Tab-separated table of C-alpha atoms and ligand atoms in Angstrom:
chain	number	residue	atom	x	y	z
A	24	UNK	CA	-31.933	-77.711	-46.534
A	25	UNK	CA	-35.338	-78.259	-45.919
A	26	UNK	CA	-36.590	-82.030	-46.265
A	27	UNK	CA	-39.943	-80.831	-47.223
A	28	UNK	CA	-41.347	-80.508	-50.777
A	29	UNK	CA	-40.894	-77.271	-52.514
A	30	UNK	CA	-44.483	-75.720	-53.036
A	31	UNK	CA	-45.509	-73.022	-55.650
A	32	UNK	CA	-48.907	-71.087	-54.580
A	33	UNK	CA	-50.421	-69.657	-57.625
A	34	UNK	CA	-52.245	-66.492	-56.660
A	35	UNK	CA	-51.605	-64.260	-53.758
A	36	UNK	CA	-55.416	-63.633	-53.109
A	37	UNK	CA	-56.700	-64.220	-49.685
A	38	UNK	CA	-56.705	-67.877	-50.013
A	39	UNK	CA	-53.238	-68.055	-51.543
A	40	UNK	CA	-51.884	-65.392	-49.182
A	41	UNK	CA	-53.253	-67.817	-46.181
A	42	UNK	CA	-51.602	-70.855	-47.752
A	43	UNK	CA	-48.241	-69.322	-48.317
A	44	UNK	CA	-48.199	-67.652	-44.798
A	45	UNK	CA	-48.948	-70.966	-43.155
A	46	UNK	CA	-46.816	-73.265	-45.248
A	47	UNK	CA	-43.804	-71.038	-44.595
A	48	UNK	CA	-44.462	-70.957	-40.813
A	49	UNK	CA	-44.627	-74.744	-41.068
A	50	UNK	CA	-41.239	-74.888	-42.872
A	51	UNK	CA	-42.285	-75.797	-46.558
A	52	UNK	CA	-39.948	-73.910	-48.871
A	53	UNK	CA	-42.878	-72.003	-50.625
A	54	UNK	CA	-42.928	-69.485	-53.492
A	55	UNK	CA	-46.125	-67.430	-54.164
A	56	UNK	CA	-46.824	-66.150	-57.699
A	57	UNK	CA	-49.249	-63.656	-58.318
A	58	UNK	CA	-50.306	-61.993	-61.689
A	59	UNK	CA	-51.039	-58.640	-60.650
A	60	UNK	CA	-48.194	-56.134	-60.760
A	61	UNK	CA	-49.322	-54.877	-57.176
A	62	UNK	CA	-52.252	-54.766	-55.041
A	63	UNK	CA	-54.353	-51.672	-54.409
A	64	UNK	CA	-57.019	-50.632	-51.683
A	65	UNK	CA	-59.978	-51.369	-53.855
A	66	UNK	CA	-63.451	-50.126	-52.348
A	67	UNK	CA	-64.799	-53.177	-50.689
A	68	UNK	CA	-65.188	-54.526	-47.215
A	69	UNK	CA	-65.113	-58.299	-45.575
A	70	UNK	CA	-66.776	-59.839	-42.836
A	71	UNK	CA	-64.150	-62.255	-40.758
A	72	UNK	CA	-65.963	-64.590	-38.458
A	73	UNK	CA	-64.240	-66.132	-35.605
A	74	UNK	CA	-63.752	-69.396	-37.937
A	75	UNK	CA	-61.472	-67.072	-39.884
A	76	UNK	CA	-59.908	-65.228	-37.069
A	77	UNK	CA	-58.662	-68.500	-35.604
A	78	UNK	CA	-56.593	-68.831	-38.646
A	79	UNK	CA	-55.343	-65.247	-38.572
A	80	UNK	CA	-54.227	-65.978	-35.041
A	81	UNK	CA	-52.105	-68.786	-36.335
A	82	UNK	CA	-50.749	-66.759	-39.289
A	83	UNK	CA	-49.897	-64.004	-36.241
A	84	UNK	CA	-52.055	-61.102	-37.537
A	85	UNK	CA	-55.160	-61.660	-35.265
A	86	UNK	CA	-54.370	-58.931	-32.874
A	87	UNK	CA	-53.547	-56.500	-35.947
A	88	UNK	CA	-57.114	-57.253	-37.310
A	89	UNK	CA	-58.884	-56.944	-33.839
A	90	UNK	CA	-57.247	-53.308	-33.384
A	91	UNK	CA	-58.075	-52.409	-37.224
A	92	UNK	CA	-61.638	-53.775	-37.526
A	93	UNK	CA	-65.095	-52.944	-36.574
A	94	UNK	CA	-66.593	-54.918	-33.887
A	95	UNK	CA	-70.271	-55.216	-34.468
A	96	UNK	CA	-72.293	-56.291	-31.323
A	97	UNK	CA	-75.118	-57.799	-33.561
A	98	UNK	CA	-75.771	-58.831	-37.282
A	99	UNK	CA	-79.341	-57.368	-37.654
A	100	UNK	CA	-81.372	-58.500	-40.634
A	101	UNK	CA	-84.309	-55.844	-41.505
A	102	UNK	CA	-87.058	-55.588	-43.648
A	103	UNK	CA	-85.918	-53.512	-46.484
A	104	UNK	CA	-89.093	-51.496	-46.779
A	105	UNK	CA	-90.427	-51.103	-43.307
A	106	UNK	CA	-87.217	-51.514	-41.335
A	107	UNK	CA	-88.865	-54.045	-38.940
A	108	UNK	CA	-86.120	-56.445	-37.358
A	109	UNK	CA	-86.305	-60.017	-38.606
A	110	UNK	CA	-83.226	-61.225	-36.838
A	111	UNK	CA	-80.698	-60.227	-34.135
A	112	UNK	CA	-77.692	-62.359	-34.150
A	113	UNK	CA	-75.215	-61.675	-31.294
A	114	UNK	CA	-71.697	-61.140	-31.928
A	115	UNK	CA	-69.319	-59.057	-30.213
A	116	UNK	CA	-68.342	-60.287	-26.525
A	117	UNK	CA	-71.001	-63.146	-27.153
A	118	UNK	CA	-68.829	-64.142	-30.388
A	119	UNK	CA	-65.768	-64.182	-28.447
A	120	UNK	CA	-66.991	-66.225	-25.640
A	121	UNK	CA	-69.111	-68.511	-27.531
A	122	UNK	CA	-67.069	-69.006	-30.630
A	123	UNK	CA	-63.545	-68.592	-29.487
A	124	UNK	CA	-62.611	-65.339	-31.356
A	125	UNK	CA	-63.904	-61.767	-32.581
A	126	UNK	CA	-66.283	-61.424	-35.371
A	127	UNK	CA	-65.028	-58.356	-37.114
A	128	UNK	CA	-65.667	-56.411	-40.511
A	129	UNK	CA	-62.812	-54.827	-42.110
A	130	UNK	CA	-61.784	-53.107	-45.346
A	131	UNK	CA	-60.670	-55.883	-47.634
A	132	UNK	CA	-57.556	-53.969	-48.977
A	133	UNK	CA	-56.373	-53.499	-45.329
A	134	UNK	CA	-56.850	-57.240	-44.511
A	135	UNK	CA	-55.168	-58.299	-47.881
A	136	UNK	CA	-52.152	-56.007	-47.162
A	137	UNK	CA	-51.448	-57.736	-43.528
A	138	UNK	CA	-51.756	-61.056	-45.118
A	139	UNK	CA	-49.695	-60.214	-48.007
A	140	UNK	CA	-47.098	-58.638	-45.483
A	141	UNK	CA	-47.062	-61.992	-43.472
A	142	UNK	CA	-45.396	-63.655	-46.167
A	143	UNK	CA	-41.827	-64.012	-46.789
A	144	UNK	CA	-41.217	-61.060	-49.179
A	145	UNK	CA	-38.271	-62.793	-50.986
A	146	UNK	CA	-40.683	-65.389	-52.049
A	147	UNK	CA	-43.606	-63.514	-53.478
A	148	UNK	CA	-43.614	-62.763	-57.051
A	149	UNK	CA	-45.671	-60.085	-58.743
A	150	UNK	CA	-46.407	-60.061	-62.243
A	151	UNK	CA	-46.155	-63.360	-62.734
A	152	UNK	CA	-49.320	-64.762	-64.747
A	153	UNK	CA	-49.248	-68.413	-65.017
A	154	UNK	CA	-50.012	-69.704	-68.588
A	155	UNK	CA	-48.876	-73.353	-68.445
A	156	UNK	CA	-48.409	-76.316	-66.004
A	157	UNK	CA	-46.661	-79.719	-67.055
A	158	UNK	CA	-47.161	-82.069	-64.377
A	159	UNK	CA	-46.017	-85.140	-66.049
A	160	UNK	CA	-42.408	-85.441	-64.397
A	161	UNK	CA	-40.907	-85.614	-60.962
A	162	UNK	CA	-41.593	-81.903	-60.552
A	163	UNK	CA	-44.183	-79.642	-61.775
A	164	UNK	CA	-43.100	-77.107	-64.351
A	165	UNK	CA	-44.727	-73.827	-64.360
A	166	UNK	CA	-44.288	-71.234	-67.333
A	167	UNK	CA	-45.567	-67.732	-66.755
A	168	UNK	CA	-46.689	-65.167	-69.397
A	169	UNK	CA	-43.237	-63.093	-69.193
A	170	UNK	CA	-41.702	-66.256	-70.458
A	171	UNK	CA	-39.724	-67.406	-67.179
A	172	UNK	CA	-40.269	-70.916	-65.847
A	173	UNK	CA	-40.258	-72.304	-62.347
A	174	UNK	CA	-40.173	-75.851	-60.801
A	175	UNK	CA	-41.870	-77.108	-57.640
A	176	UNK	CA	-42.660	-80.304	-56.166
A	177	UNK	CA	-46.347	-79.568	-55.171
A	178	UNK	CA	-48.478	-76.671	-56.711
A	179	UNK	CA	-51.552	-75.157	-55.076
A	180	UNK	CA	-53.971	-73.418	-57.475
A	181	UNK	CA	-55.285	-70.440	-55.189
A	182	UNK	CA	-55.886	-68.426	-58.610
A	183	UNK	CA	-59.613	-67.662	-58.077
A	184	UNK	CA	-62.693	-68.292	-60.047
A	185	UNK	CA	-60.954	-68.365	-63.713
A	186	UNK	CA	-58.403	-70.664	-62.156
A	187	UNK	CA	-55.671	-72.080	-64.786
A	188	UNK	CA	-54.857	-75.045	-62.415
A	189	UNK	CA	-58.633	-75.906	-62.373
A	190	UNK	CA	-58.524	-75.773	-66.160
A	191	UNK	CA	-55.600	-78.095	-66.198
A	192	UNK	CA	-57.317	-80.763	-64.134
A	193	UNK	CA	-60.901	-80.138	-65.458
A	194	UNK	CA	-60.663	-78.807	-68.743
A	195	UNK	CA	-61.786	-75.056	-69.928
A	196	UNK	CA	-65.158	-74.144	-68.577
A	197	UNK	CA	-66.517	-70.764	-67.999
A	198	UNK	CA	-68.044	-70.085	-64.293
A	199	UNK	CA	-71.950	-69.910	-64.041
A	200	UNK	CA	-73.278	-66.444	-64.011
A	201	UNK	CA	-75.659	-66.602	-61.337
A	202	UNK	CA	-78.197	-63.730	-62.441
A	203	UNK	CA	-77.302	-61.572	-59.622
A	204	UNK	CA	-74.960	-58.462	-59.356
A	205	UNK	CA	-73.374	-56.906	-56.309
A	206	UNK	CA	-73.002	-53.061	-56.127
A	207	UNK	CA	-70.069	-52.228	-53.664
A	208	UNK	CA	-69.470	-48.674	-52.297
A	209	UNK	CA	-67.536	-47.000	-49.469
A	210	UNK	CA	-69.170	-44.140	-47.818
A	211	UNK	CA	-67.609	-41.526	-45.890
A	212	UNK	CA	-69.150	-41.638	-42.240
A	213	UNK	CA	-68.667	-38.022	-41.953
A	214	UNK	CA	-71.553	-37.332	-44.777
A	215	UNK	CA	-73.752	-39.479	-42.762
A	216	UNK	CA	-74.043	-37.183	-39.892
A	217	UNK	CA	-76.404	-34.910	-42.158
A	218	UNK	CA	-78.918	-37.446	-41.420
A	219	UNK	CA	-80.863	-37.983	-38.195
A	220	UNK	CA	-80.982	-41.668	-38.745
A	221	UNK	CA	-79.216	-44.555	-36.980
A	222	UNK	CA	-76.537	-46.239	-39.080
A	223	UNK	CA	-75.897	-49.717	-37.329
A	224	UNK	CA	-72.478	-51.400	-37.324
A	225	UNK	CA	-73.677	-54.484	-39.089
A	226	UNK	CA	-77.041	-54.645	-40.996
A	227	UNK	CA	-78.629	-56.301	-43.941
A	228	UNK	CA	-81.803	-54.987	-45.511
A	229	UNK	CA	-83.767	-57.370	-47.340
A	230	UNK	CA	-86.605	-57.781	-49.768
A	231	UNK	CA	-88.089	-60.570	-51.817
A	232	UNK	CA	-85.275	-60.612	-54.580
A	233	UNK	CA	-82.475	-58.162	-53.372
A	234	UNK	CA	-80.654	-56.989	-50.522
A	235	UNK	CA	-78.185	-54.605	-49.260
A	236	UNK	CA	-75.450	-55.640	-46.472
A	237	UNK	CA	-74.024	-52.528	-44.659
A	238	UNK	CA	-71.108	-52.400	-42.281
A	239	UNK	CA	-68.305	-50.289	-40.991
A	240	UNK	CA	-64.767	-51.142	-42.543
A	241	UNK	CA	-62.638	-49.508	-39.832
A	242	UNK	CA	-62.672	-49.748	-36.029
A	243	UNK	CA	-62.937	-45.821	-35.836
A	244	UNK	CA	-66.231	-46.048	-37.966
A	245	UNK	CA	-64.975	-43.514	-40.645
A	246	UNK	CA	-65.649	-45.664	-43.480
A	247	UNK	CA	-69.086	-47.376	-44.060
A	248	UNK	CA	-69.625	-49.746	-46.771
A	249	UNK	CA	-72.557	-51.509	-48.776
A	250	UNK	CA	-72.682	-54.567	-50.801
A	251	UNK	CA	-75.807	-55.544	-52.591
A	252	UNK	CA	-77.352	-58.417	-54.423
A	253	UNK	CA	-79.744	-57.540	-57.182
A	254	UNK	CA	-80.787	-59.506	-59.917
A	255	UNK	CA	-79.655	-58.649	-63.303
A	256	UNK	CA	-80.615	-61.361	-65.972
A	257	UNK	CA	-77.718	-60.801	-68.153
A	258	UNK	CA	-74.042	-59.788	-68.078
A	259	UNK	CA	-71.939	-59.147	-70.856
A	260	UNK	CA	-68.933	-57.777	-69.224
A	261	UNK	CA	-66.761	-60.586	-68.795
A	262	UNK	CA	-65.803	-61.687	-65.212
A	263	UNK	CA	-64.725	-58.334	-64.147
A	264	UNK	CA	-66.525	-55.461	-62.529
A	265	UNK	CA	-67.747	-52.078	-64.057
A	266	UNK	CA	-68.885	-48.754	-62.882
A	267	UNK	CA	-72.659	-48.268	-61.583
A	268	UNK	CA	-74.086	-44.875	-60.494
A	269	UNK	CA	-76.328	-43.338	-57.795
A	270	UNK	CA	-79.157	-43.399	-60.318
A	271	UNK	CA	-79.020	-47.109	-60.677
A	272	UNK	CA	-78.955	-47.812	-57.129
A	273	UNK	CA	-81.890	-45.242	-56.481
A	274	UNK	CA	-83.956	-47.501	-59.213
A	275	UNK	CA	-82.626	-50.752	-57.835
A	276	UNK	CA	-83.705	-49.945	-54.424
A	277	UNK	CA	-86.844	-47.866	-54.721
A	278	UNK	CA	-89.255	-47.809	-52.188
A	279	UNK	CA	-86.640	-49.143	-49.625
A	280	UNK	CA	-86.444	-47.433	-46.214
A	281	UNK	CA	-85.046	-44.053	-45.642
A	282	UNK	CA	-81.894	-45.187	-44.074
A	283	UNK	CA	-80.927	-47.035	-47.343
A	284	UNK	CA	-82.024	-43.965	-49.246
A	285	UNK	CA	-79.497	-41.814	-47.261
A	286	UNK	CA	-76.994	-44.323	-48.185
A	287	UNK	CA	-77.582	-43.992	-51.837
A	288	UNK	CA	-77.559	-40.209	-51.523
A	289	UNK	CA	-74.151	-40.191	-49.916
A	290	UNK	CA	-72.857	-42.468	-52.613
A	291	UNK	CA	-69.733	-41.073	-54.438
A	292	UNK	CA	-68.614	-43.899	-56.503
A	293	UNK	CA	-70.073	-47.390	-56.782
A	294	UNK	CA	-68.973	-50.421	-58.746
A	295	UNK	CA	-70.902	-53.483	-59.863
A	296	UNK	CA	-69.703	-57.185	-59.819
A	297	UNK	CA	-71.247	-60.298	-61.493
A	298	UNK	CA	-71.758	-63.081	-59.145
A	299	UNK	CA	-70.289	-66.351	-60.365
A	300	UNK	CA	-70.627	-69.652	-59.303
A	301	UNK	CA	-69.583	-73.110	-60.270
A	302	UNK	CA	-71.288	-76.623	-59.285
A	303	UNK	CA	-69.224	-78.601	-56.707
A	304	UNK	CA	-66.254	-79.968	-58.864
A	305	UNK	CA	-65.683	-83.605	-59.043
A	306	UNK	CA	-62.016	-83.269	-58.773
A	307	UNK	CA	-60.007	-81.130	-56.188
A	308	UNK	CA	-56.401	-82.648	-56.840
A	309	UNK	CA	-54.700	-84.692	-59.195
A	310	UNK	CA	-51.192	-86.064	-58.999
A	311	UNK	CA	-49.084	-82.767	-57.694
A	312	UNK	CA	-51.835	-80.269	-58.151
A	313	UNK	CA	-54.260	-79.120	-55.759
A	314	UNK	CA	-56.919	-76.506	-55.828
A	315	UNK	CA	-58.277	-74.213	-53.103
A	316	UNK	CA	-60.771	-71.330	-52.573
A	317	UNK	CA	-62.927	-69.720	-55.546
A	318	UNK	CA	-60.727	-72.086	-57.785
A	319	UNK	CA	-62.678	-75.012	-56.689
A	320	UNK	CA	-65.774	-73.540	-54.934
A	321	UNK	CA	-66.770	-70.112	-55.996
A	322	UNK	CA	-70.086	-68.919	-54.552
A	323	UNK	CA	-72.331	-66.155	-54.405
A	324	UNK	CA	-71.001	-63.953	-51.164
A	325	UNK	CA	-74.294	-63.831	-49.613
A	326	UNK	CA	-73.183	-65.667	-46.456
A	327	UNK	CA	-69.984	-63.645	-46.367
A	328	UNK	CA	-67.925	-66.894	-46.424
A	329	UNK	CA	-66.486	-67.291	-49.704
A	330	UNK	CA	-62.915	-65.956	-48.395
A	331	UNK	CA	-63.306	-67.662	-45.321
A	332	UNK	CA	-63.626	-70.943	-46.998
A	333	UNK	CA	-60.596	-70.195	-49.093
A	334	UNK	CA	-58.625	-69.459	-45.948
A	335	UNK	CA	-60.115	-72.547	-44.145
A	336	UNK	CA	-59.006	-74.505	-47.015
A	337	UNK	CA	-55.428	-73.224	-46.891
A	338	UNK	CA	-55.373	-74.103	-43.207
A	339	UNK	CA	-56.729	-77.427	-43.690
A	340	UNK	CA	-54.385	-78.434	-46.450
A	341	UNK	CA	-51.240	-77.502	-44.357
A	342	UNK	CA	-52.689	-79.500	-41.694
A	343	UNK	CA	-53.178	-82.661	-43.841
A	344	UNK	CA	-49.813	-82.285	-45.356
A	345	UNK	CA	-48.651	-82.159	-41.887
A	346	UNK	CA	-50.711	-85.077	-40.635
A	347	UNK	CA	-50.015	-87.514	-43.433
A	348	UNK	CA	-46.255	-86.201	-44.296
A	349	UNK	CA	-45.866	-84.516	-47.484
A	350	UNK	CA	-44.152	-87.414	-49.099
A	351	UNK	CA	-47.341	-89.207	-49.409
A	352	UNK	CA	-48.949	-85.858	-51.051
A	353	UNK	CA	-51.693	-87.523	-52.826
A	354	UNK	CA	-53.184	-89.115	-49.632
A	355	UNK	CA	-52.696	-85.688	-47.748
A	356	UNK	CA	-54.673	-83.733	-50.862
A	357	UNK	CA	-57.410	-86.630	-50.434
A	358	UNK	CA	-57.616	-86.103	-46.728
A	359	UNK	CA	-57.906	-82.308	-47.361
A	360	UNK	CA	-60.544	-82.861	-49.900
A	361	UNK	CA	-62.431	-85.074	-47.626
A	362	UNK	CA	-62.397	-82.587	-44.776
A	363	UNK	CA	-63.319	-79.713	-46.903
A	364	UNK	CA	-65.815	-80.756	-49.532
A	365	UNK	CA	-69.061	-81.045	-47.362
A	366	UNK	CA	-68.481	-77.870	-45.551
A	367	UNK	CA	-67.450	-75.839	-48.500
A	368	UNK	CA	-70.569	-77.320	-50.540
A	369	UNK	CA	-72.845	-76.475	-47.698
A	370	UNK	CA	-71.864	-72.777	-47.774
A	371	UNK	CA	-72.192	-72.757	-51.466
A	372	UNK	CA	-75.538	-73.924	-51.054
A	373	UNK	CA	-76.611	-71.548	-48.337
A	374	UNK	CA	-75.032	-68.694	-50.217
A	375	UNK	CA	-76.821	-69.409	-53.416
A	376	UNK	CA	-80.091	-69.794	-51.538
A	377	UNK	CA	-79.449	-66.331	-49.722
A	378	UNK	CA	-81.150	-67.529	-46.689
A	379	UNK	CA	-78.279	-66.955	-43.984
A	380	UNK	CA	-79.236	-65.060	-40.969
A	381	UNK	CA	-82.522	-63.704	-42.681
A	382	UNK	CA	-84.353	-64.771	-39.550
A	383	UNK	CA	-82.944	-65.822	-36.080
A	384	UNK	CA	-80.900	-68.931	-36.500
A	385	UNK	CA	-77.857	-70.426	-34.600
A	386	UNK	CA	-74.781	-69.967	-36.621
A	387	UNK	CA	-72.641	-72.024	-34.628
A	388	UNK	CA	-71.878	-74.646	-37.097
A	389	UNK	CA	-70.085	-71.834	-39.233
A	390	UNK	CA	-68.654	-69.536	-36.342
A	391	UNK	CA	-67.383	-72.053	-33.902
A	392	UNK	CA	-65.586	-74.276	-36.392
A	393	UNK	CA	-61.924	-74.370	-35.493
A	394	UNK	CA	-60.162	-76.017	-38.751
A	395	UNK	CA	-57.100	-76.707	-36.576
A	396	UNK	CA	-59.082	-78.753	-34.027
A	397	UNK	CA	-62.132	-80.387	-36.081
A	398	UNK	CA	-61.863	-83.944	-35.861
A	399	UNK	CA	-60.377	-85.441	-39.159
A	400	UNK	CA	-62.670	-87.507	-41.289
A	401	UNK	CA	-60.847	-90.351	-43.158
A	402	UNK	CA	-61.232	-90.624	-46.824
A	403	UNK	CA	-64.014	-93.523	-47.630
A	404	UNK	CA	-61.291	-95.389	-49.647
A	405	UNK	CA	-58.493	-95.273	-46.850
B	528	FAD	P1	-59.141	-64.583	-55.144
B	528	FAD	O1	-59.509	-63.706	-54.133
B	528	FAD	O2	-59.754	-64.311	-56.552
B	528	FAD	O3	-57.525	-64.767	-55.548
B	528	FAD	C1	-57.084	-65.279	-56.723
B	528	FAD	C2	-55.695	-64.508	-57.083
B	528	FAD	O4	-55.151	-65.553	-57.863
B	528	FAD	C3	-55.944	-63.180	-57.523
B	528	FAD	O5	-54.923	-62.328	-56.653
B	528	FAD	C4	-55.484	-63.149	-58.906
B	528	FAD	O6	-54.883	-62.030	-59.451
B	528	FAD	C5	-54.745	-64.374	-58.983
B	528	FAD	N1	-54.548	-65.172	-60.295
B	528	FAD	C6	-55.588	-65.548	-61.002
B	528	FAD	N2	-55.034	-66.262	-62.132
B	528	FAD	C7	-53.484	-66.342	-61.938
B	528	FAD	C8	-52.560	-66.784	-62.811
B	528	FAD	N3	-52.919	-67.340	-63.976
B	528	FAD	N4	-51.389	-66.625	-62.295
B	528	FAD	C9	-51.065	-66.076	-61.382
B	528	FAD	N5	-51.860	-65.415	-60.460
B	528	FAD	C10	-53.300	-65.556	-60.866
B	528	FAD	N6	-66.041	-63.500	-48.605
B	528	FAD	C11	-65.865	-63.271	-47.162
B	528	FAD	O7	-65.439	-64.466	-46.769
B	528	FAD	N7	-66.569	-62.322	-46.701
B	528	FAD	C12	-67.170	-61.299	-47.380
B	528	FAD	O8	-67.730	-60.463	-46.653
B	528	FAD	C13	-67.095	-61.590	-48.768
B	528	FAD	N8	-67.577	-60.577	-49.438
B	528	FAD	C14	-67.669	-60.526	-50.945
B	528	FAD	C15	-68.434	-59.586	-51.717
B	528	FAD	C16	-68.445	-59.710	-53.158
B	528	FAD	C17	-69.259	-58.722	-53.687
B	528	FAD	C18	-67.627	-60.614	-53.836
B	528	FAD	C19	-67.749	-60.675	-55.362
B	528	FAD	C20	-67.140	-61.532	-52.939
B	528	FAD	C21	-67.225	-61.712	-51.707
B	528	FAD	N9	-66.389	-62.541	-50.872
B	528	FAD	C22	-66.448	-62.445	-49.397
B	528	FAD	C23	-66.009	-63.862	-51.578
B	528	FAD	C24	-64.271	-63.612	-51.768
B	528	FAD	O9	-63.997	-62.337	-52.226
B	528	FAD	C25	-63.790	-64.639	-52.432
B	528	FAD	O10	-64.325	-65.886	-52.280
B	528	FAD	C26	-62.414	-64.777	-52.052
B	528	FAD	O11	-61.718	-63.586	-52.578
B	528	FAD	C27	-61.564	-66.071	-52.816
B	528	FAD	O12	-60.296	-65.987	-52.300
B	528	FAD	P2	-59.255	-66.626	-53.403
B	528	FAD	O13	-57.823	-66.745	-52.748
B	528	FAD	O14	-59.654	-68.072	-53.464
B	528	FAD	O15	-59.431	-66.031	-54.834
């Protein structure tokens, strides 16, 4: 029997899967509960910077990701209309040397599958939608929509932007619709061969109020992906995505560079997502409950660091439990919050402003960060 507390992680998204895998590696009896019946390979890509790849190393999937992902040599920012270069941020070998790990872009579904596989499969439960939490006793009692219950010493709310655990801590409050949507589409690179254009490995096309970020999601460069940021004053479709269309894309990116037009021409299906935010929360934990990732700091995805922050949170939380000792879980949770709040809030703000790498700048504060080595700041009331 382990003398470590039992932990329940609610949500097996990227943050919850990271937390579950790291806790299990550290010897905590951990169960992960996910509401979805299963995960599918939805059409979306994701950037993984060196700051996240260091966590992937600890989970044991860095090499697999390195083999699977595309390794851009640069992040280019270009004027959406003229194609003029606004920034050239070196990645590739430079990132490995300067920041200590690769910068890759991958298919989000492939990444997620690897992370979920890294969990102890006997302690991963699908189709378990948390509906109630009782944290008034020596253990937390969890009730799921199927009527089953579970108990755990500690509970991590990694349950995303509509978190039940956040609601338990702070009351019911819908996230803020930012006024922007994101279109997402995966394009077969084969189709792009019809154009005599250069499709770069990682490029963001910008104009005043909108952009299109484009990159490969596989190392063999067979799948190319775009994700946009486009203003749309109202959103009446709840928190989920809807279908978009080539026509809608043409309208949104009228006048944009021929390379962007070619991407739209090659689009077979495209989805549209509301971009949701919350102001920094006054509370990240109470008693035996603690939040991470989008449950406590959802953000516009314009820095490509939302999941990165969730994964860094997971690593810092486990580090703080180990540092303080899980018997003093309240102190461990406060140490965790102290060491995450400033960074996550800063990333939320830059993402909101959508200024990241638009012009040449030094990204070291994001990419060089090592969540396992960063000196720990003590809480002010310690
Ligand atoms: P989620 O990924 O939302 O996971 C929450 C999980 O909890 C889900 O699986 C959900 O089903 C489950 N759940 C919810 N409620 C319950 C319940 N009651 N009971 C049980 N389970 C529950 N980030 C990057 O780092 N790089 C990028 O390139 C990037 N691109 C993005 C592009 C777009 C268009 C968007 C919208 C986001 C992007 N992000 C990116 C941000 C990133 O997707 C999120 O920040 C990240 O997914 C947050 O992870 P999470 O684990 O906190 O939450």
